[in-house]
mmCIF file of C-alpha atoms and ligand atoms in Angstrom:
data_model
loop_
_atom_site.group_PDB
_atom_site.id
_atom_site.type_symbol
_atom_site.label_atom_id
_atom_site.label_comp_id
_atom_site.label_asym_id
_atom_site.label_seq_id
_atom_site.Cartn_x
_atom_site.Cartn_y
_atom_site.Cartn_z
ATOM 1 C CA UNK Q 1 49.846 14.995 -19.341
ATOM 2 C CA UNK Q 2 48.522 13.611 -22.634
ATOM 3 C CA UNK Q 3 48.732 10.111 -21.241
ATOM 4 C CA UNK Q 4 46.723 11.145 -18.186
ATOM 5 C CA UNK Q 5 44.073 12.729 -20.393
ATOM 6 C CA UNK Q 6 43.793 9.566 -22.482
ATOM 7 C CA UNK Q 7 43.382 7.569 -19.290
ATOM 8 C CA UNK Q 8 40.577 9.835 -18.103
ATOM 9 C CA UNK Q 9 38.810 9.590 -21.481
ATOM 10 C CA UNK Q 10 39.053 5.796 -21.475
ATOM 11 C CA UNK Q 11 37.754 5.651 -17.910
ATOM 12 C CA UNK Q 12 34.875 7.947 -18.815
ATOM 13 C CA UNK Q 13 33.947 5.843 -21.851
ATOM 14 C CA UNK Q 14 34.105 2.736 -19.714
ATOM 15 C CA UNK Q 15 31.758 4.254 -17.130
ATOM 16 C CA UNK Q 16 29.326 5.435 -19.828
ATOM 17 C CA UNK Q 17 29.509 2.001 -21.482
ATOM 18 C CA UNK Q 18 28.761 0.214 -18.217
ATOM 19 C CA UNK Q 19 25.879 2.607 -17.539
ATOM 20 C CA UNK Q 20 24.381 1.963 -20.978
ATOM 21 C CA UNK Q 21 24.818 -1.787 -20.530
ATOM 22 C CA UNK Q 22 22.969 -1.568 -17.198
ATOM 23 C CA UNK Q 23 20.123 0.436 -18.771
ATOM 24 C CA UNK Q 24 19.899 -2.114 -21.607
ATOM 25 C CA UNK Q 25 19.887 -4.927 -19.048
ATOM 26 C CA UNK Q 26 17.004 -3.282 -17.144
ATOM 27 C CA UNK Q 27 15.048 -2.671 -20.366
ATOM 28 C CA UNK Q 28 15.448 -6.273 -21.518
ATOM 29 C CA UNK Q 29 15.071 -8.057 -18.192
ATOM 30 C CA UNK Q 30 12.244 -5.722 -17.122
ATOM 31 C CA UNK Q 31 10.405 -6.500 -13.923
ATOM 32 C CA UNK Q 32 11.547 -9.757 -12.349
ATOM 33 C CA UNK Q 33 9.620 -13.012 -12.643
ATOM 34 C CA UNK Q 34 9.964 -15.230 -9.581
ATOM 35 C CA UNK Q 35 9.450 -18.963 -9.119
ATOM 36 C CA UNK Q 36 6.011 -19.582 -7.605
ATOM 37 C CA UNK Q 37 5.954 -22.016 -4.673
ATOM 38 C CA UNK Q 38 3.052 -24.305 -3.909
ATOM 39 C CA UNK Q 39 1.406 -23.061 -0.725
ATOM 40 C CA UNK Q 40 -1.337 -24.521 1.381
ATOM 41 C CA UNK Q 41 -4.298 -22.180 0.940
ATOM 42 C CA UNK Q 42 -7.597 -24.096 0.695
ATOM 43 C CA UNK Q 43 -10.605 -22.608 -1.038
ATOM 44 C CA UNK Q 44 -12.266 -19.967 1.133
ATOM 45 C CA UNK Q 45 -15.641 -20.764 2.704
ATOM 46 C CA UNK Q 46 -17.830 -17.801 1.846
ATOM 47 C CA UNK Q 47 -19.971 -16.555 4.730
ATOM 48 C CA UNK Q 48 -21.915 -13.286 5.152
ATOM 49 C CA UNK Q 49 -19.562 -12.335 8.030
ATOM 50 C CA UNK Q 50 -16.503 -12.740 5.841
ATOM 51 C CA UNK Q 51 -18.055 -10.787 2.970
ATOM 52 C CA UNK Q 52 -18.929 -7.891 5.299
ATOM 53 C CA UNK Q 53 -15.487 -7.870 6.878
ATOM 54 C CA UNK Q 54 -13.790 -8.152 3.483
ATOM 55 C CA UNK Q 55 -15.862 -5.313 2.081
ATOM 56 C CA UNK Q 56 -14.855 -3.072 4.983
ATOM 57 C CA UNK Q 57 -11.161 -3.825 4.432
ATOM 58 C CA UNK Q 58 -11.399 -3.523 0.626
ATOM 59 C CA UNK Q 59 -13.218 -0.193 0.907
ATOM 60 C CA UNK Q 60 -10.025 1.384 2.230
ATOM 61 C CA UNK Q 61 -7.412 -1.014 0.844
ATOM 62 C CA UNK Q 62 -8.474 -1.889 -2.750
ATOM 63 C CA UNK Q 63 -11.455 -0.005 -4.136
ATOM 64 C CA UNK Q 64 -9.909 3.439 -4.493
ATOM 65 C CA UNK Q 65 -7.278 2.111 -6.915
ATOM 66 C CA UNK Q 66 -9.309 -0.518 -8.748
ATOM 67 C CA UNK Q 67 -12.667 1.208 -9.334
ATOM 68 C CA UNK Q 68 -13.054 1.899 -13.041
ATOM 69 C CA UNK Q 69 -15.320 3.982 -15.264
ATOM 70 C CA UNK Q 70 -18.258 1.542 -14.915
ATOM 71 C CA UNK Q 71 -18.190 1.749 -11.114
ATOM 72 C CA UNK Q 72 -16.946 -1.832 -10.856
ATOM 73 C CA UNK Q 73 -13.407 -2.895 -9.938
ATOM 74 C CA UNK Q 74 -12.511 -2.866 -13.637
ATOM 75 C CA UNK Q 75 -9.260 -0.911 -13.300
ATOM 76 C CA UNK Q 76 -8.186 2.594 -14.281
ATOM 77 C CA UNK Q 77 -5.228 4.825 -15.079
ATOM 78 C CA UNK Q 78 -3.645 5.789 -11.749
ATOM 79 C CA UNK Q 79 -2.800 9.460 -12.304
ATOM 80 C CA UNK Q 80 -1.979 9.802 -8.626
ATOM 81 C CA UNK Q 81 1.211 7.758 -9.086
ATOM 82 C CA UNK Q 82 4.494 9.703 -9.167
ATOM 83 C CA UNK Q 83 5.097 10.754 -12.808
ATOM 84 C CA UNK Q 84 8.537 9.108 -12.781
ATOM 85 C CA UNK Q 85 6.874 5.693 -12.261
ATOM 86 C CA UNK Q 86 5.589 5.633 -15.853
ATOM 87 C CA UNK Q 87 2.010 5.029 -17.008
ATOM 88 C CA UNK Q 88 0.363 2.772 -14.446
ATOM 89 C CA UNK Q 89 -3.042 1.133 -14.834
ATOM 90 C CA UNK Q 90 -4.677 -0.940 -12.128
ATOM 91 C CA UNK Q 91 -6.214 -4.218 -13.251
ATOM 92 C CA UNK Q 92 -9.746 -5.526 -13.749
ATOM 93 C CA UNK Q 93 -10.272 -7.641 -10.613
ATOM 94 C CA UNK Q 94 -13.977 -8.351 -11.137
ATOM 95 C CA UNK Q 95 -15.343 -11.869 -11.569
ATOM 96 C CA UNK Q 96 -15.024 -11.653 -15.394
ATOM 97 C CA UNK Q 97 -13.311 -14.826 -16.595
ATOM 98 C CA UNK Q 98 -11.922 -13.078 -19.645
ATOM 99 C CA UNK Q 99 -10.831 -9.677 -18.359
ATOM 100 C CA UNK Q 100 -10.859 -10.045 -14.592
ATOM 101 C CA UNK Q 101 -9.748 -12.681 -12.107
ATOM 102 C CA UNK Q 102 -12.743 -15.011 -12.495
ATOM 103 C CA UNK Q 103 -10.414 -17.899 -13.336
ATOM 104 C CA UNK Q 104 -7.943 -17.401 -10.491
ATOM 105 C CA UNK Q 105 -7.965 -19.882 -7.614
ATOM 106 C CA UNK Q 106 -8.108 -18.564 -4.047
ATOM 107 C CA UNK Q 107 -4.542 -19.752 -3.578
ATOM 108 C CA UNK Q 108 -3.424 -17.625 -6.547
ATOM 109 C CA UNK Q 109 -5.210 -14.534 -5.219
ATOM 110 C CA UNK Q 110 -3.777 -15.085 -1.715
ATOM 111 C CA UNK Q 111 -0.289 -15.622 -3.137
ATOM 112 C CA UNK Q 112 -0.445 -12.380 -5.114
ATOM 113 C CA UNK Q 113 -1.742 -10.348 -2.178
ATOM 114 C CA UNK Q 114 0.918 -11.733 0.175
ATOM 115 C CA UNK Q 115 3.974 -11.800 -2.096
ATOM 116 C CA UNK Q 116 3.215 -9.521 -5.058
ATOM 117 C CA UNK Q 117 3.600 -12.353 -7.593
ATOM 118 C CA UNK Q 118 0.962 -13.342 -10.154
ATOM 119 C CA UNK Q 119 0.285 -17.025 -10.980
ATOM 120 C CA UNK Q 120 2.963 -16.901 -13.730
ATOM 121 C CA UNK Q 121 5.504 -15.479 -11.275
ATOM 122 C CA UNK Q 122 5.327 -11.946 -12.710
ATOM 123 C CA UNK Q 123 6.044 -9.513 -9.877
ATOM 124 C CA UNK Q 124 3.841 -6.439 -9.442
ATOM 125 C CA UNK Q 125 5.958 -3.435 -8.409
ATOM 126 C CA UNK Q 126 5.322 -0.999 -5.605
ATOM 127 C CA UNK Q 127 2.156 0.471 -7.146
ATOM 128 C CA UNK Q 128 0.256 -2.668 -6.205
ATOM 129 C CA UNK Q 129 0.586 -2.946 -2.396
ATOM 130 C CA UNK Q 130 1.438 -6.257 -0.705
ATOM 131 C CA UNK Q 131 -0.569 -7.519 2.244
ATOM 132 C CA UNK Q 132 2.063 -9.496 4.114
ATOM 133 C CA UNK Q 133 0.710 -8.878 7.603
ATOM 134 C CA UNK Q 134 -3.043 -9.343 7.129
ATOM 135 C CA UNK Q 135 -4.315 -12.134 9.378
ATOM 136 C CA UNK Q 136 -5.406 -15.260 7.504
ATOM 137 C CA UNK Q 137 -8.993 -14.495 8.491
ATOM 138 C CA UNK Q 138 -8.824 -10.948 7.078
ATOM 139 C CA UNK Q 139 -7.218 -12.250 3.879
ATOM 140 C CA UNK Q 140 -9.949 -14.874 3.482
ATOM 141 C CA UNK Q 141 -12.524 -12.152 4.071
ATOM 142 C CA UNK Q 142 -11.104 -9.995 1.260
ATOM 143 C CA UNK Q 143 -11.219 -13.020 -1.047
ATOM 144 C CA UNK Q 144 -14.809 -13.812 0.029
ATOM 145 C CA UNK Q 145 -15.732 -10.221 -0.845
ATOM 146 C CA UNK Q 146 -14.156 -10.588 -4.321
ATOM 147 C CA UNK Q 147 -16.389 -13.646 -4.874
ATOM 148 C CA UNK Q 148 -19.496 -12.032 -3.385
ATOM 149 C CA UNK Q 149 -22.682 -10.738 -4.981
ATOM 150 C CA UNK Q 150 -21.658 -7.096 -4.355
ATOM 151 C CA UNK Q 151 -22.253 -5.010 -7.514
ATOM 152 C CA UNK Q 152 -18.668 -3.715 -7.816
ATOM 153 C CA UNK Q 153 -17.159 -7.203 -8.223
ATOM 154 C CA UNK Q 154 -19.662 -8.512 -10.804
ATOM 155 C CA UNK Q 155 -18.034 -9.274 -14.178
ATOM 156 C CA UNK Q 156 -16.926 -6.188 -16.092
ATOM 157 C CA UNK Q 157 -15.847 -6.694 -19.676
ATOM 158 C CA UNK Q 158 -13.490 -3.717 -19.697
ATOM 159 C CA UNK Q 159 -10.142 -5.067 -20.866
ATOM 160 C CA UNK Q 160 -7.082 -4.568 -18.691
ATOM 161 C CA UNK Q 161 -4.665 -1.936 -20.001
ATOM 162 C CA UNK Q 162 -1.018 -2.910 -19.711
ATOM 163 C CA UNK Q 163 1.036 -0.605 -17.505
ATOM 164 C CA UNK Q 164 4.209 0.965 -18.847
ATOM 165 C CA UNK Q 165 6.514 1.141 -15.838
ATOM 166 C CA UNK Q 166 9.512 3.447 -16.114
ATOM 167 C CA UNK Q 167 13.153 2.483 -15.992
ATOM 168 C CA UNK Q 168 13.212 3.785 -12.408
ATOM 169 C CA UNK Q 169 10.522 1.286 -11.370
ATOM 170 C CA UNK Q 170 12.405 -1.537 -13.100
ATOM 171 C CA UNK Q 171 15.582 -0.464 -11.345
ATOM 172 C CA UNK Q 172 13.835 -0.295 -7.946
ATOM 173 C CA UNK Q 173 12.453 -3.809 -8.500
ATOM 174 C CA UNK Q 174 16.029 -5.062 -8.742
ATOM 175 C CA UNK Q 175 17.359 -3.261 -5.689
ATOM 176 C CA UNK Q 176 14.630 -2.250 -3.231
ATOM 177 C CA UNK Q 177 11.152 -3.581 -3.872
ATOM 178 C CA UNK Q 178 11.408 -7.331 -4.142
ATOM 179 C CA UNK Q 179 9.023 -10.226 -3.712
ATOM 180 C CA UNK Q 180 7.806 -10.548 -0.111
ATOM 181 C CA UNK Q 181 8.322 -14.096 1.235
ATOM 182 C CA UNK Q 182 5.086 -16.066 1.644
ATOM 183 C CA UNK Q 183 4.474 -16.503 5.405
ATOM 184 C CA UNK Q 184 5.814 -19.790 6.725
ATOM 185 C CA UNK Q 185 3.056 -20.127 9.349
ATOM 186 C CA UNK Q 186 -0.560 -19.084 9.675
ATOM 187 C CA UNK Q 187 -1.100 -15.449 10.690
ATOM 188 C CA UNK Q 188 -3.445 -15.609 13.647
ATOM 189 C CA UNK Q 189 -6.191 -13.160 14.457
ATOM 190 C CA UNK Q 190 -4.919 -10.386 16.763
ATOM 191 C CA UNK Q 191 -5.793 -10.599 20.442
ATOM 192 C CA UNK Q 192 -8.592 -8.054 20.656
ATOM 193 C CA UNK Q 193 -8.394 -7.913 24.447
ATOM 194 C CA UNK Q 194 -4.843 -6.556 24.303
ATOM 195 C CA UNK Q 195 -5.363 -3.034 22.984
ATOM 196 C CA UNK Q 196 -1.700 -2.375 22.128
ATOM 197 C CA UNK Q 197 -1.288 -5.608 20.149
ATOM 198 C CA UNK Q 198 -4.602 -5.110 18.410
ATOM 199 C CA UNK Q 199 -3.701 -1.509 17.523
ATOM 200 C CA UNK Q 200 -0.298 -2.573 16.195
ATOM 201 C CA UNK Q 201 -2.078 -5.056 13.947
ATOM 202 C CA UNK Q 202 -4.543 -2.454 12.666
ATOM 203 C CA UNK Q 203 -1.811 0.105 11.920
ATOM 204 C CA UNK Q 204 0.676 -2.308 10.302
ATOM 205 C CA UNK Q 205 -1.594 -5.049 8.984
ATOM 206 C CA UNK Q 206 -5.258 -4.439 8.373
ATOM 207 C CA UNK Q 207 -5.085 -0.724 7.427
ATOM 208 C CA UNK Q 208 -1.431 -0.117 6.545
ATOM 209 C CA UNK Q 209 -1.423 3.338 8.174
ATOM 210 C CA UNK Q 210 2.347 3.080 8.629
ATOM 211 C CA UNK Q 211 3.052 2.861 4.886
ATOM 212 C CA UNK Q 212 1.710 6.362 4.199
ATOM 213 C CA UNK Q 213 2.602 7.800 7.589
ATOM 214 C CA UNK Q 214 6.306 6.907 7.747
ATOM 215 C CA UNK Q 215 8.910 9.209 6.219
ATOM 216 C CA UNK Q 216 9.764 7.684 2.872
ATOM 217 C CA UNK Q 217 8.146 4.990 0.705
ATOM 218 C CA UNK Q 218 11.535 3.763 -0.465
ATOM 219 C CA UNK Q 219 12.639 3.184 3.141
ATOM 220 C CA UNK Q 220 9.682 1.143 4.369
ATOM 221 C CA UNK Q 221 10.472 -2.144 6.039
ATOM 222 C CA UNK Q 222 7.716 -4.416 4.742
ATOM 223 C CA UNK Q 223 8.847 -7.338 6.882
ATOM 224 C CA UNK Q 224 9.211 -5.383 10.160
ATOM 225 C CA UNK Q 225 7.045 -2.271 9.671
ATOM 226 C CA UNK Q 226 8.137 -0.715 12.979
ATOM 227 C CA UNK Q 227 11.700 -0.557 11.632
ATOM 228 C CA UNK Q 228 10.617 1.660 8.727
ATOM 229 C CA UNK Q 229 12.563 4.918 8.508
ATOM 230 C CA UNK Q 230 10.762 7.681 10.446
ATOM 231 C CA UNK Q 231 8.030 5.246 11.525
ATOM 232 C CA UNK Q 232 4.698 7.122 11.789
ATOM 233 C CA UNK Q 233 6.404 10.535 11.787
ATOM 234 C CA UNK Q 234 4.962 11.613 8.430
ATOM 235 C CA UNK Q 235 6.453 13.538 5.574
ATOM 236 C CA UNK Q 236 5.977 10.840 2.964
ATOM 237 C CA UNK Q 237 5.228 12.366 -0.432
ATOM 238 C CA UNK Q 238 1.794 11.490 -1.765
ATOM 239 C CA UNK Q 239 -0.039 12.718 -4.827
ATOM 240 C CA UNK Q 240 -3.703 13.670 -4.811
ATOM 241 C CA UNK Q 241 -6.168 12.734 -7.549
ATOM 242 C CA UNK Q 242 -5.672 16.216 -9.029
ATOM 243 C CA UNK Q 243 -1.925 15.660 -9.136
ATOM 244 C CA UNK Q 244 -0.988 17.927 -6.205
ATOM 245 C CA UNK Q 245 1.738 16.949 -3.780
ATOM 246 C CA UNK Q 246 0.570 16.301 -0.233
ATOM 247 C CA UNK Q 247 2.709 15.121 2.667
ATOM 248 C CA UNK Q 248 1.403 12.670 5.257
ATOM 249 C CA UNK Q 249 0.992 13.930 8.827
ATOM 250 C CA UNK Q 250 3.245 13.138 11.772
ATOM 251 C CA UNK Q 251 1.041 10.882 13.912
ATOM 252 C CA UNK Q 252 3.523 10.148 16.684
ATOM 253 C CA UNK Q 253 2.713 11.720 20.063
ATOM 254 C CA UNK Q 254 5.138 14.623 19.505
ATOM 255 C CA UNK Q 255 3.430 17.658 21.121
ATOM 256 C CA UNK Q 256 5.038 20.126 18.689
ATOM 257 C CA UNK Q 257 4.993 18.372 15.320
ATOM 258 C CA UNK Q 258 2.675 15.392 15.822
ATOM 259 C CA UNK Q 259 -0.567 14.633 17.647
ATOM 260 C CA UNK Q 260 0.826 14.849 21.194
ATOM 261 C CA UNK Q 261 -2.000 17.116 22.357
ATOM 262 C CA UNK Q 262 -4.793 14.936 20.912
ATOM 263 C CA UNK Q 263 -7.250 12.710 22.790
ATOM 264 C CA UNK Q 264 -8.822 9.413 21.791
ATOM 265 C CA UNK Q 265 -11.965 11.346 20.786
ATOM 266 C CA UNK Q 266 -9.889 13.561 18.477
ATOM 267 C CA UNK Q 267 -8.487 10.438 16.830
ATOM 268 C CA UNK Q 268 -11.973 8.971 16.376
ATOM 269 C CA UNK Q 269 -13.190 12.195 14.765
ATOM 270 C CA UNK Q 270 -10.136 12.326 12.501
ATOM 271 C CA UNK Q 271 -10.599 8.789 11.260
ATOM 272 C CA UNK Q 272 -14.365 8.656 10.940
ATOM 273 C CA UNK Q 273 -15.477 12.256 10.318
ATOM 274 C CA UNK Q 274 -12.292 13.432 8.639
ATOM 275 C CA UNK Q 275 -11.740 16.523 10.766
ATOM 276 C CA UNK Q 276 -8.569 17.159 12.741
ATOM 277 C CA UNK Q 277 -8.286 18.612 16.249
ATOM 278 C CA UNK Q 278 -8.531 22.173 14.922
ATOM 279 C CA UNK Q 279 -11.598 21.249 12.867
ATOM 280 C CA UNK Q 280 -9.725 21.393 9.568
ATOM 281 C CA UNK Q 281 -10.652 18.785 6.956
ATOM 282 C CA UNK Q 282 -8.303 15.867 6.553
ATOM 283 C CA UNK Q 283 -7.785 15.770 2.804
ATOM 284 C CA UNK Q 284 -7.149 12.947 0.358
ATOM 285 C CA UNK Q 285 -5.319 10.722 -0.249
ATOM 286 C CA UNK Q 286 -6.144 9.953 3.421
ATOM 287 C CA UNK Q 287 -9.487 8.158 3.138
ATOM 288 C CA UNK Q 288 -12.304 8.349 5.667
ATOM 289 C CA UNK Q 289 -12.390 5.209 7.777
ATOM 290 C CA UNK Q 290 -16.073 5.526 8.635
ATOM 291 C CA UNK Q 291 -16.555 1.815 9.193
ATOM 292 C CA UNK Q 292 -14.121 1.631 12.133
ATOM 293 C CA UNK Q 293 -15.605 0.276 15.357
ATOM 294 C CA UNK Q 294 -15.060 2.043 18.692
ATOM 295 C CA UNK Q 295 -12.778 -0.812 19.688
ATOM 296 C CA UNK Q 296 -10.625 -0.316 16.581
ATOM 297 C CA UNK Q 297 -10.291 3.427 17.276
ATOM 298 C CA UNK Q 298 -9.390 2.739 20.911
ATOM 299 C CA UNK Q 299 -6.808 0.121 19.909
ATOM 300 C CA UNK Q 300 -5.165 2.396 17.312
ATOM 301 C CA UNK Q 301 -5.044 5.167 19.912
ATOM 302 C CA UNK Q 302 -3.574 2.949 22.648
ATOM 303 C CA UNK Q 303 -0.949 1.602 20.271
ATOM 304 C CA UNK Q 304 0.078 5.072 19.066
ATOM 305 C CA UNK Q 305 0.800 5.966 22.724
ATOM 306 C CA UNK Q 306 3.571 3.328 22.628
ATOM 307 C CA UNK Q 307 5.181 4.398 19.330
ATOM 308 C CA UNK Q 308 8.522 6.224 19.794
ATOM 309 C CA UNK Q 309 7.959 9.972 19.480
ATOM 310 C CA UNK Q 310 9.766 11.576 16.556
ATOM 311 C CA UNK Q 311 10.001 15.317 16.050
ATOM 312 C CA UNK Q 312 9.430 15.974 12.367
ATOM 313 C CA UNK Q 313 7.693 19.067 11.117
ATOM 314 C CA UNK Q 314 5.699 18.344 7.984
ATOM 315 C CA UNK Q 315 4.675 21.011 5.503
ATOM 316 C CA UNK Q 316 0.916 20.414 5.421
ATOM 317 C CA UNK Q 317 0.326 23.023 2.697
ATOM 318 C CA UNK Q 318 -2.768 24.317 4.461
ATOM 319 C CA UNK Q 319 -2.846 27.421 2.277
ATOM 320 C CA UNK Q 320 -3.437 25.373 -0.874
ATOM 321 C CA UNK Q 321 -7.132 24.754 -0.383
HETATM 322 C C1 HEC H 401 -2.299 1.855 -4.762
HETATM 323 C C2 HEC H 401 -3.202 1.240 -5.708
HETATM 324 C C3 HEC H 401 -3.649 -0.175 -5.494
HETATM 325 C C4 HEC H 401 -4.263 -0.719 -4.368
HETATM 326 C C5 HEC H 401 -4.566 -0.019 -3.066
HETATM 327 C C6 HEC H 401 -4.564 -2.100 -4.704
HETATM 328 N N1 HEC H 401 -4.138 -2.389 -5.958
HETATM 329 FE FE1 HEC H 401 -4.327 -4.187 -6.909
HETATM 330 N N2 HEC H 401 -3.252 -3.474 -8.483
HETATM 331 C C7 HEC H 401 -2.829 -2.164 -8.635
HETATM 332 C C8 HEC H 401 -2.140 -2.033 -9.903
HETATM 333 C C9 HEC H 401 -1.519 -0.759 -10.452
HETATM 334 C C10 HEC H 401 -2.183 -3.314 -10.516
HETATM 335 C C11 HEC H 401 -1.698 -3.698 -11.879
HETATM 336 C C12 HEC H 401 -0.231 -3.702 -12.012
HETATM 337 C C13 HEC H 401 0.163 -4.087 -13.402
HETATM 338 O O1 HEC H 401 -0.178 -5.192 -13.849
HETATM 339 O O2 HEC H 401 0.799 -3.272 -14.030
HETATM 340 C C14 HEC H 401 -2.881 -4.178 -9.577
HETATM 341 C C15 HEC H 401 -3.089 -5.539 -9.807
HETATM 342 C C16 HEC H 401 -3.880 -6.361 -9.024
HETATM 343 C C17 HEC H 401 -4.191 -7.749 -9.310
HETATM 344 C C18 HEC H 401 -3.661 -8.551 -10.496
HETATM 345 C C19 HEC H 401 -4.692 -8.658 -11.559
HETATM 346 C C20 HEC H 401 -4.152 -9.056 -12.894
HETATM 347 O O3 HEC H 401 -4.941 -9.560 -13.699
HETATM 348 O O4 HEC H 401 -2.982 -8.845 -13.173
HETATM 349 C C21 HEC H 401 -5.034 -8.181 -8.315
HETATM 350 C C22 HEC H 401 -5.662 -9.559 -8.176
HETATM 351 C C23 HEC H 401 -5.217 -7.074 -7.397
HETATM 352 N N3 HEC H 401 -4.501 -5.982 -7.842
HETATM 353 C C24 HEC H 401 -6.022 -7.117 -6.275
HETATM 354 C C25 HEC H 401 -6.053 -6.122 -5.299
HETATM 355 C C26 HEC H 401 -6.751 -6.247 -4.037
HETATM 356 C C27 HEC H 401 -7.627 -7.416 -3.637
HETATM 357 C C28 HEC H 401 -6.478 -5.119 -3.328
HETATM 358 C C29 HEC H 401 -6.870 -4.800 -1.905
HETATM 359 C C30 HEC H 401 -6.646 -5.822 -0.890
HETATM 360 C C31 HEC H 401 -5.650 -4.255 -4.178
HETATM 361 N N4 HEC H 401 -5.412 -4.902 -5.351
HETATM 362 C C32 HEC H 401 -5.183 -2.989 -3.824
HETATM 363 C C33 HEC H 401 -3.008 -1.130 -7.735
HETATM 364 C C34 HEC H 401 -3.571 -1.248 -6.478
HETATM 365 C C1 HEC H 402 -2.999 6.682 1.512
HETATM 366 C C2 HEC H 402 -2.128 7.176 2.550
HETATM 367 C C3 HEC H 402 -2.659 7.210 3.972
HETATM 368 C C4 HEC H 402 -3.111 6.158 4.731
HETATM 369 C C5 HEC H 402 -3.213 4.691 4.329
HETATM 370 C C6 HEC H 402 -3.452 6.692 6.009
HETATM 371 N N1 HEC H 402 -3.234 8.057 6.028
HETATM 372 FE FE1 HEC H 402 -3.575 9.291 7.616
HETATM 373 N N2 HEC H 402 -3.057 10.889 6.446
HETATM 374 C C7 HEC H 402 -2.545 10.825 5.179
HETATM 375 C C8 HEC H 402 -2.285 12.192 4.703
HETATM 376 C C9 HEC H 402 -1.724 12.573 3.347
HETATM 377 C C10 HEC H 402 -2.663 13.059 5.733
HETATM 378 C C11 HEC H 402 -2.618 14.579 5.727
HETATM 379 C C12 HEC H 402 -3.917 15.093 5.141
HETATM 380 C C13 HEC H 402 -3.978 16.587 5.094
HETATM 381 O O1 HEC H 402 -2.955 17.255 5.242
HETATM 382 O O2 HEC H 402 -5.106 17.112 4.911
HETATM 383 C C14 HEC H 402 -3.143 12.209 6.824
HETATM 384 C C15 HEC H 402 -3.634 12.696 8.039
HETATM 385 C C16 HEC H 402 -3.919 11.916 9.141
HETATM 386 C C17 HEC H 402 -4.277 12.425 10.457
HETATM 387 C C18 HEC H 402 -4.448 13.894 10.817
HETATM 388 C C19 HEC H 402 -3.272 14.402 11.578
HETATM 389 C C20 HEC H 402 -3.253 15.907 11.769
HETATM 390 O O3 HEC H 402 -2.358 16.380 12.504
HETATM 391 O O4 HEC H 402 -4.053 16.628 11.153
HETATM 392 C C21 HEC H 402 -4.430 11.338 11.287
HETATM 393 C C22 HEC H 402 -4.777 11.343 12.748
HETATM 394 C C23 HEC H 402 -4.181 10.151 10.484
HETATM 395 N N3 HEC H 402 -3.891 10.540 9.183
HETATM 396 C C24 HEC H 402 -4.216 8.846 10.962
HETATM 397 C C25 HEC H 402 -4.203 7.719 10.150
HETATM 398 C C26 HEC H 402 -4.434 6.363 10.611
HETATM 399 C C27 HEC H 402 -4.664 5.970 12.063
HETATM 400 C C28 HEC H 402 -4.419 5.555 9.503
HETATM 401 C C29 HEC H 402 -4.737 4.093 9.419
HETATM 402 C C30 HEC H 402 -6.023 3.683 9.991
HETATM 403 C C31 HEC H 402 -4.108 6.400 8.358
HETATM 404 N N4 HEC H 402 -3.994 7.698 8.791
HETATM 405 C C32 HEC H 402 -3.941 5.939 7.078
HETATM 406 C C33 HEC H 402 -2.340 9.681 4.436
HETATM 407 C C34 HEC H 402 -2.738 8.398 4.804
#
């Protein structure tokens, strides 16, 4: 009996010891640094068309996280991040050479947006999204916007505050959220005459609807978005700017728990005017997509008709406000 007890105690100590060693390893090794490959990404030709397109994409994909106290993209504390992620600050991405990204080459910006790795190989965890599926033209447009004369990207001398990611984030960077491979071939513009293909691109590439609208951030498939767990069936936990929990909606065509009774017009109103079929406001963190063209709305709608229907009732917390 005594012998058995001693065995259990030794086993327990061993397990605790291994656990502590793992925690120490995570603390010391921190967030991984990857080798940076040389990629072929020539300097972007800046045209008014690209700036306008880039501004439209950035208005829903970058600005909300990067806009700081001076109204420029100077960075801020992201209180809408889950508290167990630590203290996360977005960066100054204005044209300031000292505090922003004024010294980065277009290749370095493209590499970061595609893979999540900075020029020194430092990986940015899940709180900075990766844009693996943006077409090359959309990516160039975002970069053209960052170099443009728009007021929000002019140099801001607000210094970047270093984030303090939690142990959980460090752990996730070792097991789940890793560097995304840089694409091996050019990513062509979607075929805008094929509504389903175009819609798939908008949902998984240009606007990343799937990331919020699938079931669980930790079970997203960044390489094959359609294989994400509970693809487009909602329930993902998001946090509003006031720190309240809000779950994303089921936007599969399920008549009971999704948008199966909606029409294309309802979708257009939801995206652009931020009202759902019943006239209720669609609340943050879903942003208004007021710049969407009719063709984009139609394509998103046509594509959603082809997405497998999943029954998943989401608690929308309508009584909260
Ligand atoms: C969900 C919030 C969020 C969104 C959306 C977002 N970012 Fe970020 N971004 C961050 C955070 C947080 C960091 C800083 C992470 C760190 O260093 O701790 C960051 C870092 C960066 C950096 C690195 C700057 C540096 O000096 O380290 C660049 C460049 C950048 N973002 C550009 C963009 C662009 C361009 C977009 C849109 C296409 C975008 N981000 C969208 C949160 C976001
Ligand atoms: C930042 C995360 C996020 C992104 C990105 C996002 N959504 Fe949403 N969406 C939400 C949340 C959260 C709700 C629920 C809002 C509420 O309950 O008021 C929602 C609600 C909706 C609704 C209303 C459904 C209903 O039954 O009321 C539709 C439709 C919708 N989103 C479509 C889209 C499409 C299409 C895209 C991409 C163009 C998109 N969303 C991008 C988070 C997001």
